[in-house]
Short mmCIF file of C-alpha atoms in Angstrom, two decimals:
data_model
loop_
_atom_site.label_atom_id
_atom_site.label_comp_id
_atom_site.label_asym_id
_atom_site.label_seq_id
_atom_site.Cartn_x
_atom_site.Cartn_y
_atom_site.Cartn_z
CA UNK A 1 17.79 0.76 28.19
CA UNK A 2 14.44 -1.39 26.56
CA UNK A 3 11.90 0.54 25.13
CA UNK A 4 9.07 0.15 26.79
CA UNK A 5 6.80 -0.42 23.77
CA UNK A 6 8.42 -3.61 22.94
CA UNK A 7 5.90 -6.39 22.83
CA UNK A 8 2.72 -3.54 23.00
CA UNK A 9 1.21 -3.90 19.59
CA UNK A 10 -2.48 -3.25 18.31
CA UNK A 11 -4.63 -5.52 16.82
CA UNK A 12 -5.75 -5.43 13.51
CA UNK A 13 -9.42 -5.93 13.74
CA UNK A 14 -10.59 -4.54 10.51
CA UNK A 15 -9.28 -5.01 6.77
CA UNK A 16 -10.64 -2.50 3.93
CA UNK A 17 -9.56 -2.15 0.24
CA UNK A 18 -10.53 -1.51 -3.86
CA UNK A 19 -7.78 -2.27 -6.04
CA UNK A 20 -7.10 -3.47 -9.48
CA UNK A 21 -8.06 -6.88 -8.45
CA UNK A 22 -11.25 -6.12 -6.62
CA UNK A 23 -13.24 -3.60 -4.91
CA UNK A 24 -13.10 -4.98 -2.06
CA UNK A 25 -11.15 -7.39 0.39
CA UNK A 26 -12.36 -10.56 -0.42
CA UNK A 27 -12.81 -10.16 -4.54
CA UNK A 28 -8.38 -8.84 -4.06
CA UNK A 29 -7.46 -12.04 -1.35
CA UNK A 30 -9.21 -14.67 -3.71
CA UNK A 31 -7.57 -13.07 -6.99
CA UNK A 32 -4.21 -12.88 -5.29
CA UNK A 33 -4.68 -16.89 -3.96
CA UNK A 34 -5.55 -17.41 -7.42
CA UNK A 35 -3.01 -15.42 -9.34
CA UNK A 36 -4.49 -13.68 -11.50
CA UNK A 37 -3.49 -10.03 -12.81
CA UNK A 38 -5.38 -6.81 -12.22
CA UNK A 39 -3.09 -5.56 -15.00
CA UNK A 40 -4.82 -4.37 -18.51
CA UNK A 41 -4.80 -2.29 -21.57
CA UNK A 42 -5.20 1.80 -21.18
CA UNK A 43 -7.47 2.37 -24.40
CA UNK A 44 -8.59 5.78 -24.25
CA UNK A 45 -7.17 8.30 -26.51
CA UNK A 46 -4.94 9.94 -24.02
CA UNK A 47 -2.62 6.81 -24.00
CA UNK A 48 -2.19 6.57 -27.56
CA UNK A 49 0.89 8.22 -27.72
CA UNK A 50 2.38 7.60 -24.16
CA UNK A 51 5.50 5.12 -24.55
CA UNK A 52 3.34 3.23 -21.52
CA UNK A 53 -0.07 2.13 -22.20
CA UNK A 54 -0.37 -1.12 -19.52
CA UNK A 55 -1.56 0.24 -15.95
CA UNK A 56 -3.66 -1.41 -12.95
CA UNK A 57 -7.41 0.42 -12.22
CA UNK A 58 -9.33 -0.21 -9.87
CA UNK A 59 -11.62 -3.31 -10.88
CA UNK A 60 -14.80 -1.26 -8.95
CA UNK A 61 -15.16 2.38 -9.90
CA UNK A 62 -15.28 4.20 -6.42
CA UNK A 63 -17.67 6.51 -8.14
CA UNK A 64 -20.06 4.11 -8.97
CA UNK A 65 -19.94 3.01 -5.34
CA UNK A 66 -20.13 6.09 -3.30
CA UNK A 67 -22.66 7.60 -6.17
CA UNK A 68 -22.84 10.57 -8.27
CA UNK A 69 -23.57 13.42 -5.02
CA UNK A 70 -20.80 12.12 -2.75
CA UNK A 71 -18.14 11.60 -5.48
CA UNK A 72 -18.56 14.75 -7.58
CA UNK A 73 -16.97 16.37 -4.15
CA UNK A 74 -14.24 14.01 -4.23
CA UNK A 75 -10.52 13.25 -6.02
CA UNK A 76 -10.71 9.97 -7.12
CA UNK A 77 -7.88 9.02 -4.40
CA UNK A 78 -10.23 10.61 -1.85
CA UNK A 79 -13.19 8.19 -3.02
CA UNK A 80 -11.00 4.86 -2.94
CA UNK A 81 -10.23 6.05 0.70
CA UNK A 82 -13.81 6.43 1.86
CA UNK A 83 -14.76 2.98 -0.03
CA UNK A 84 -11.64 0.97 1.78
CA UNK A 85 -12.58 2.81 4.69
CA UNK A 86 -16.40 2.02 5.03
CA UNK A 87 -15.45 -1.75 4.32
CA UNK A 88 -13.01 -1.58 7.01
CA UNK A 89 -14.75 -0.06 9.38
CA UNK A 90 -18.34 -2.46 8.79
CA UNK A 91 -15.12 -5.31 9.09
CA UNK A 92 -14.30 -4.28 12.75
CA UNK A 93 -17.63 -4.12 14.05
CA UNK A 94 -18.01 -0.51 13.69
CA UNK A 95 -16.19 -0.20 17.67
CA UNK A 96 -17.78 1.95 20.15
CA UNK A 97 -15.32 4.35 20.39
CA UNK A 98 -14.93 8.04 22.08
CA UNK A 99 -14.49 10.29 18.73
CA UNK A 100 -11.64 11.94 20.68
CA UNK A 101 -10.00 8.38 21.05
CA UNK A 102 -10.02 7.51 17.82
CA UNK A 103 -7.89 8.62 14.99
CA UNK A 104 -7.32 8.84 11.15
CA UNK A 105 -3.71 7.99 9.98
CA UNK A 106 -4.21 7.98 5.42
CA UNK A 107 -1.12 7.93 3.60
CA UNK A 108 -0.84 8.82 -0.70
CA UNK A 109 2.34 9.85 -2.83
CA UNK A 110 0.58 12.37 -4.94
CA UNK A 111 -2.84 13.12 -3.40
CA UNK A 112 -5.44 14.91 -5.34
CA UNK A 113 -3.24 14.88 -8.52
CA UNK A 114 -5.92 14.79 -10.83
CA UNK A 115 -8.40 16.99 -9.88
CA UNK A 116 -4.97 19.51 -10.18
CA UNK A 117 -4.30 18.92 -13.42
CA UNK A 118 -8.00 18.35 -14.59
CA UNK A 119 -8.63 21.42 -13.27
CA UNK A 120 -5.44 23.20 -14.42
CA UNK A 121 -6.49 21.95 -17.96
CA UNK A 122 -9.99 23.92 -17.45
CA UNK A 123 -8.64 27.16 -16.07
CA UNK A 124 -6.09 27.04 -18.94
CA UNK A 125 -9.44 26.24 -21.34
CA UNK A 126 -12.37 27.77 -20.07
CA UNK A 127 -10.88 30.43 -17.58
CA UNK A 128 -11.20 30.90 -14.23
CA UNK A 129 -14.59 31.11 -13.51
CA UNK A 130 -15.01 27.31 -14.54
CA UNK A 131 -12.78 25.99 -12.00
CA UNK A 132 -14.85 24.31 -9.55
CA UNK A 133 -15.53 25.38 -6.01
CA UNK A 134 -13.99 21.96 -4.76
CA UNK A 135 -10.86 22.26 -6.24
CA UNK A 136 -8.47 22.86 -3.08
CA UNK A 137 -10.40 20.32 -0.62
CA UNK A 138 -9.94 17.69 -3.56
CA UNK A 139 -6.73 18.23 -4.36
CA UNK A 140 -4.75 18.96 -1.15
CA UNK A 141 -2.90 15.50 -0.37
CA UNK A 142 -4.83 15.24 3.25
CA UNK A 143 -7.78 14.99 1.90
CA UNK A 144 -8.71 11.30 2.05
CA UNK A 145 -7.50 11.34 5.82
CA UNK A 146 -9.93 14.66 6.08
CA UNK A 147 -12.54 12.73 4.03
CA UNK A 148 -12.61 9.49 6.60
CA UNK A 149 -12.01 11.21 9.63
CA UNK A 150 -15.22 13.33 8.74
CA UNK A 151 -17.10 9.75 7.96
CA UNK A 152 -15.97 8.15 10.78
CA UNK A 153 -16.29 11.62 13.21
CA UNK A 154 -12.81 10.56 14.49
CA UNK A 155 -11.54 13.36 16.39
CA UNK A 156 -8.29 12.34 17.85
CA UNK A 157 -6.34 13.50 14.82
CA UNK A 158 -6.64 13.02 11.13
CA UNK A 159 -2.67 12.34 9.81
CA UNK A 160 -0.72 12.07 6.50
CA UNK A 161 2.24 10.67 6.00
CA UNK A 162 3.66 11.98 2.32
CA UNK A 163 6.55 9.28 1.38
CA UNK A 164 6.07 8.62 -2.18
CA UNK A 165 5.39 4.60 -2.30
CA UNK A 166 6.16 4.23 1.64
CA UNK A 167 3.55 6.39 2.29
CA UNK A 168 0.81 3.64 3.24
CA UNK A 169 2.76 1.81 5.94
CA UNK A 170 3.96 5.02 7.16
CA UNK A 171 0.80 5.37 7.98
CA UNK A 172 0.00 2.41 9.55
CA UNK A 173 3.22 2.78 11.83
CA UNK A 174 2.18 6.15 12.58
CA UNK A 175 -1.40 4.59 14.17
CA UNK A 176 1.01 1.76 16.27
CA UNK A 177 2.67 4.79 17.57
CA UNK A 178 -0.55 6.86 18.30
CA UNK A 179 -2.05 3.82 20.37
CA UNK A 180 1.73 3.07 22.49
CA UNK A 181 1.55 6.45 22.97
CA UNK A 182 -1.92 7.05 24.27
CA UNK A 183 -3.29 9.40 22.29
CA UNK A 184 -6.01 7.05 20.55
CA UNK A 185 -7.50 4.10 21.21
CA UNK A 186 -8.26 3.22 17.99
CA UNK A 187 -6.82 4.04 14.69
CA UNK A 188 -7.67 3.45 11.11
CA UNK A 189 -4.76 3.67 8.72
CA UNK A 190 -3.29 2.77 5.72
CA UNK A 191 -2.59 4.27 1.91
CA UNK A 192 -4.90 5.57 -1.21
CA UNK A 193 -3.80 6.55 -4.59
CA UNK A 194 -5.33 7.14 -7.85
CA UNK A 195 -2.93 9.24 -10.30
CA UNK A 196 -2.75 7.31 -13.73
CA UNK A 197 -2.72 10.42 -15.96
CA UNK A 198 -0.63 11.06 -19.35
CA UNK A 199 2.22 13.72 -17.06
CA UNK A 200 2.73 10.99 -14.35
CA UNK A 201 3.11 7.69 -17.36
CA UNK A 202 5.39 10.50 -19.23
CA UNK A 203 7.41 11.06 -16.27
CA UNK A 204 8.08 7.51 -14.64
CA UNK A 205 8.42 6.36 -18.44
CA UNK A 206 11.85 8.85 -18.91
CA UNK A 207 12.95 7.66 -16.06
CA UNK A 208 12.92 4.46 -17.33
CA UNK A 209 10.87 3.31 -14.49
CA UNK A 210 7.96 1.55 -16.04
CA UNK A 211 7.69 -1.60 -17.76
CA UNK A 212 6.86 -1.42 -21.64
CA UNK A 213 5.33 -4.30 -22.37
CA UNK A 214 2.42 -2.92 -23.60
CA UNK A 215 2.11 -6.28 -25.68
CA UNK A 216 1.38 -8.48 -22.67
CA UNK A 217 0.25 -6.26 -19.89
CA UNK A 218 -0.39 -9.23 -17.56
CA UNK A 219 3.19 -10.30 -18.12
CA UNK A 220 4.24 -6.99 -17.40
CA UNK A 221 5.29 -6.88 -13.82
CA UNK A 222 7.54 -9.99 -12.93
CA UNK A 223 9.35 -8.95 -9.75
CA UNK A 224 12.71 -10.92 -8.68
CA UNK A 225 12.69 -12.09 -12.48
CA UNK A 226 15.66 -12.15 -14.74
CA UNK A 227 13.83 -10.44 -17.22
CA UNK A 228 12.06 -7.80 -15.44
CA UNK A 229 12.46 -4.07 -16.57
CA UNK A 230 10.12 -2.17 -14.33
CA UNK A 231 6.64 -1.42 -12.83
CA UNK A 232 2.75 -1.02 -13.87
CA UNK A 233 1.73 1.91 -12.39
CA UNK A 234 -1.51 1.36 -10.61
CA UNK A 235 -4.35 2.97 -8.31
CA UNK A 236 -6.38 2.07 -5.39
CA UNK A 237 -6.41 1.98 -1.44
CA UNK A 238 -6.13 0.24 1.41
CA UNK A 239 -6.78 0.78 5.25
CA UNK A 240 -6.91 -1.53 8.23
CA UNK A 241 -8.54 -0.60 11.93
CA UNK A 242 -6.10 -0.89 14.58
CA UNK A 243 -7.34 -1.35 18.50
CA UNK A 244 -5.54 -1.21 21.51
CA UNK A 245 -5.43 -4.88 22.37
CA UNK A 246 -7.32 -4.46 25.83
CA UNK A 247 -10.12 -2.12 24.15
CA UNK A 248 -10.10 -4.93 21.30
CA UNK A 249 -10.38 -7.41 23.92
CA UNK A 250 -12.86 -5.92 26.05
CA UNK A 251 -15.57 -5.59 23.15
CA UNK A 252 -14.87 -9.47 22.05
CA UNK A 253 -13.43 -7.79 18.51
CA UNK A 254 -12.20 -10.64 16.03
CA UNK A 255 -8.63 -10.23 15.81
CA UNK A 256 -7.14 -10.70 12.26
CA UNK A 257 -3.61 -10.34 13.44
CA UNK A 258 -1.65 -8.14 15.83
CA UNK A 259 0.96 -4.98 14.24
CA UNK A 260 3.57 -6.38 16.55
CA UNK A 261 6.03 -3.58 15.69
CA UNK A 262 7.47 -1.16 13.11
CA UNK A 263 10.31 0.46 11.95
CA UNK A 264 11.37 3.62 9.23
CA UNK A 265 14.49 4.69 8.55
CA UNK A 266 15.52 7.86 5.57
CA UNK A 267 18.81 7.00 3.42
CA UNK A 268 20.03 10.51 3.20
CA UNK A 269 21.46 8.88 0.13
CA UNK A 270 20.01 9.48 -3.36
CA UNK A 271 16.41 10.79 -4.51
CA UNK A 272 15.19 7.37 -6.47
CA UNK A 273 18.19 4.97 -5.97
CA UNK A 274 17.87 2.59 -2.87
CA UNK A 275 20.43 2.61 -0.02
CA UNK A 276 20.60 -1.52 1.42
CA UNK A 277 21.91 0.03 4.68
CA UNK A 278 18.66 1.88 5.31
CA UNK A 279 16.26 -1.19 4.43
CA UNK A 280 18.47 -3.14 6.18
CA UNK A 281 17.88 -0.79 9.54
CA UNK A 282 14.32 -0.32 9.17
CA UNK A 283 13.74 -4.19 9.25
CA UNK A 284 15.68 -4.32 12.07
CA UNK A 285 14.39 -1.40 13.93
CA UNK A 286 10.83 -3.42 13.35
CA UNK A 287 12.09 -6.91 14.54
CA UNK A 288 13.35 -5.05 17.94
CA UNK A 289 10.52 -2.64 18.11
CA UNK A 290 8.49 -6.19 17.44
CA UNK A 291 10.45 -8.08 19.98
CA UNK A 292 11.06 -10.67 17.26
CA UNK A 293 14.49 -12.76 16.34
CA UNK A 294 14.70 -12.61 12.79
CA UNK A 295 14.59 -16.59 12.95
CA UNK A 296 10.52 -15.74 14.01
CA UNK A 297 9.73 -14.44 10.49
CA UNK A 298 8.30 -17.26 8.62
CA UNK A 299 6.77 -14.65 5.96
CA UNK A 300 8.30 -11.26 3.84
CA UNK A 301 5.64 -9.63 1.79
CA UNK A 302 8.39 -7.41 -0.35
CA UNK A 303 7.80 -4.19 -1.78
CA UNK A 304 9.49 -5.62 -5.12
CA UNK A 305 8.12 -3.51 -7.55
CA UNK A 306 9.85 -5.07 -10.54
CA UNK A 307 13.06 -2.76 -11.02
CA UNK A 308 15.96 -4.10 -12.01
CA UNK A 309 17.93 -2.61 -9.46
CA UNK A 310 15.27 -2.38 -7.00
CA UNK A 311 14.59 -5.82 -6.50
CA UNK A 312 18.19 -6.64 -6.02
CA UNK A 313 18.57 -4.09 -3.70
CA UNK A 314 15.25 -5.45 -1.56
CA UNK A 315 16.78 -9.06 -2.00
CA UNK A 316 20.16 -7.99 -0.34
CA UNK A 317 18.58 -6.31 2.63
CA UNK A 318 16.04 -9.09 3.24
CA UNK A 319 19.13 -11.91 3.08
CA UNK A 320 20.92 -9.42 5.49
CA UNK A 321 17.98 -8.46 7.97
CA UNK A 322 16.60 -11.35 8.10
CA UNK A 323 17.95 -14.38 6.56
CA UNK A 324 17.16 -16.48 3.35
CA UNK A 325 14.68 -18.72 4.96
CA UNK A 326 11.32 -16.70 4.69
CA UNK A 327 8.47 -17.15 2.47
CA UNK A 328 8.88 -14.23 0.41
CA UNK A 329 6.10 -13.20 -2.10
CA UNK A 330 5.43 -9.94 -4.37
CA UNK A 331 1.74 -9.02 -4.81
CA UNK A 332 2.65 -6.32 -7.31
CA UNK A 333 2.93 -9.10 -9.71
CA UNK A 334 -0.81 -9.26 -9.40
CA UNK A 335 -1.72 -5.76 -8.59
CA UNK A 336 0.91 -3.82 -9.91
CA UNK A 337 2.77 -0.75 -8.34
CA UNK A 338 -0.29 1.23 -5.96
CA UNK A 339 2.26 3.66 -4.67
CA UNK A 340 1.20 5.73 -2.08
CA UNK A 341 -1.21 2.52 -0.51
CA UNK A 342 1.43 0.18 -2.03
CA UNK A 343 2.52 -1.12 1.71
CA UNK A 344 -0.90 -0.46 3.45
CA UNK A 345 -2.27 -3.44 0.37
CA UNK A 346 1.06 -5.66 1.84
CA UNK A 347 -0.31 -5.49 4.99
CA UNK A 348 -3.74 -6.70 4.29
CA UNK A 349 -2.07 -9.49 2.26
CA UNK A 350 0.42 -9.97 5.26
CA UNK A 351 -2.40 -10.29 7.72
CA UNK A 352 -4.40 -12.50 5.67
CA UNK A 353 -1.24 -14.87 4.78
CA UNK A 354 -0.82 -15.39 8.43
CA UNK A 355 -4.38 -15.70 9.36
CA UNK A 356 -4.98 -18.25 6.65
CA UNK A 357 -2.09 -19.84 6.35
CA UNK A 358 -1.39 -19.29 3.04
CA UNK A 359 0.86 -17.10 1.00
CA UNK A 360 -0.02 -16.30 -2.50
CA UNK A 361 2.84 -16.99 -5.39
CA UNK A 362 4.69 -14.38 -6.82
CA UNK A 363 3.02 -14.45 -10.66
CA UNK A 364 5.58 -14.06 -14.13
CA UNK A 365 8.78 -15.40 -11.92
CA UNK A 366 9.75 -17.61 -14.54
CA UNK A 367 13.27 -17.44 -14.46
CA UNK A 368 14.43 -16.21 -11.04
CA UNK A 369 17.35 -13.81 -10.90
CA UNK A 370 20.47 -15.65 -9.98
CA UNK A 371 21.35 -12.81 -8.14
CA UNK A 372 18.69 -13.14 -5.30
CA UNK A 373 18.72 -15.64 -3.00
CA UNK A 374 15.67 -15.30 -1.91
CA UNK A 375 12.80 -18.13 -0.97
CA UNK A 376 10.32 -16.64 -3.39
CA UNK A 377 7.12 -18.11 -3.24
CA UNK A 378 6.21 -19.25 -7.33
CA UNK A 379 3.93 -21.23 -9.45
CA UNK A 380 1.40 -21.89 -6.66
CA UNK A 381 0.39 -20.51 -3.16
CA UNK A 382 2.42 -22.26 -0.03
CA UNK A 383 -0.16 -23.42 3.00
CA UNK A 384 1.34 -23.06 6.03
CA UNK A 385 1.38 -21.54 9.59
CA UNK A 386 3.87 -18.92 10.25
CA UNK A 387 4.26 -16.87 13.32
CA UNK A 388 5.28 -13.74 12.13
CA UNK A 389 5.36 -11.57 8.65
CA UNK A 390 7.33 -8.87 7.76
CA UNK A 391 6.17 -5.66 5.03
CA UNK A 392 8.65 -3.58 3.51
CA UNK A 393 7.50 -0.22 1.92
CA UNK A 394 10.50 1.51 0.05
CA UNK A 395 9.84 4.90 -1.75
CA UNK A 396 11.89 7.55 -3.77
CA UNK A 397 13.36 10.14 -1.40
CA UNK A 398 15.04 7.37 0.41
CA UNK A 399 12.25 6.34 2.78
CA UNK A 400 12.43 3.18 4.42
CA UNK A 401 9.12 1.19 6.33
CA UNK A 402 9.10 -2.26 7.57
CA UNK A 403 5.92 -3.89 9.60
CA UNK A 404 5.70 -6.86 11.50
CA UNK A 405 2.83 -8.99 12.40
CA UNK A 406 2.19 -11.41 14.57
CA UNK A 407 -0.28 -14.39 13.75
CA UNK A 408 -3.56 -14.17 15.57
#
């Protein structure tokens, strides 16, 4: 039997976003157009011994934007969220919504992680009477999903999806699934993450994870390349407003694009390795849930993260799911790895891509792997008008997201 949802998706009526490119949407779209890297030097003292010293900040300090009262309260990942949030929200119009029909869907792969081992570091220092008051609200990994929902007095249900790096569009599958199923009119969704400290360089570095070209950081991350040998661990968010497309429609929103479908899978296979079987599903699962044909996908914003074996792994299921024709681009060439908003960033770029026509190039793919087969969009951006975009979100533990859009 059809699912009924097929063909019922939300619009995307609001875009928000700080990242190591720019604090806000348009300062990241222009950069990414443009190619240029949010990648740098870490200089502070901390670094100096780390086998990793390249990473991608946030080119706005959320601190400096919220100011001193609000962000003292906050984890820095709970700060990115309100800032992508506000701009999001201001984006849609601000809708007239029922707070009980409108809900809160913020994804992350580590959550407050630095307020816990800041504060850890003071109670180990200083004893217990110096750990500050804030400590659990800004460290528990809902609280940038509490933190919005409170801002936006959404009432419907504040949600967080904890997937490692498929955390963000998790999250924004979760608020098409909230909306087909009635429980919200309008969601806002997406990813934050902010967790570049010494313990989480230390720990991605044994595992041989991260790139070490601390010599050329904006060289560093060169997914689908021949010579790439890993990511640039970043930070920032990313969020999007999601309608129901009659309540859109009835207020005259401007519709950016519409979340046409989505589908998540788990491998059940290995804790960091990728399963193609799983990716393979979960694009699937979002073409049907879409009602697309995979010949409708003109666009594949890939989660290609710069791993040698993870790239492959993406190219394979890509070729498999959906054929080699696509316009594929990685923006984590650019941005490096966000992780936890990592596929909630995808799907602003995937939106934008289909509303401008124009996908940006994939930067450092000099010499692409023979390997992939893959139309990977290099050197400069491709104009264009394509129907539909896919985003895939992979993430250790063996979780799988796909998205699919639908041009406005």
């Amino acid at each position: 039997m059809q699912d009924r949802t097929v063909g019922i998706g939300a619009s995307v009526t609001g875009l928000g976003a700080t990242t190591p490119l720019g604090g806000d949407v348009p300062g990241t779209w222009n950069a990414m157009v443009a190619g240029r890297s949010g990648i740098g030097p870490i200089e502070e003292d901390w670094a100096g011994d780390l086998p990793v010293r390249i990473a991608g900040r946030m080119a706005s300090d959320p601190a400096e934007v919220l100011g001193r009262v609000t962000a003292r309260r906050l984890d820095r990942c709970q700060q990115a969220a309100l800032v992508a949030a506000r701009e999001a929200w201001a984006d849609a119009g601000a809708p007239g919504v029922a707070p009980e029909r409108l809900a809160v869907v913020v994804g992350t792969g580590t959550g407050g992680l630095l307020t816990t081992l800041g504060q850890d570091d003071l109670l180990e220092a200083s004893g217990a009477r110096r750990v500050s008051p804030y400590t659990v609200p800004m460290m528990m990994p809902n609280g940038p999903a509490a933190v919005v929902s409170m801002e936006l007095g959404a009432r419907a249900g504040a949600h967080t999806p904890v997937s490692a790096c498929a955390s963000g569009a998790e999250a924004i599958a979760m608020g098409l699934d909230l909306i087909r199923l009635g429980r919200a009119d309008v969601v806002v969704a997406g990813g934050a993450e902010a967790c570049l400290h010494p313990l989480t360089f230390a720990g991605f570095a044994q595992a041989r994870a991260l790139s070490t070209r601390n010599d050329a950081p904006a060289a560093a991350s060169r997914p689908f390349d021949a010579a790439r040998d890993g990511f640039v661990l970043a930070e920032g968010a990313a969020l999007v407003v999601l309608e129901r497309a009659d309540f859109a429609a009835a207020r005259g929103a401007r519709v950016h694009a519409t979340l046409a479908g989505a589908g998540m899978t788990s491998d059940a296979h290995h804790i960091t390795a990728a399963d193609t079987a799983g990716q393979v599903r979960a694009i699937r699962l979002a073409l049907a849930a879409a009602g697309l044909d995979p010949l409708d996908i003109g666009h594949v914003n890939a989660h290609a993260t710069s791993t040698p074996l993870g790239d492959l792994a993406e190219a394979e299921s890509i070729a498999e799911a959906v054929g080699t024709h696509p316009a594929v681009t990685a923006v984590k060439s650019m941005t490096g790895h966000l992780c936890g908003a990592a596929g909630a960033l995808g799907a602003i770029a995937t939106v934008l891509a289909l509303r401008d026509g124009v996908v940006p190039a994939t930067r450092n793919l000099d010499d692409q792997d023979g390997r992939i087969k893959l139309d990977v969009v290099t050197g400069r951006p491709r104009q264009g008008r394509w129907a539909a975009g896919l985003v895939n979100a992979f993430g250790f533990g063996g979780h799988n997201a796909c998205l699919a859009f639908t041009a406005p």
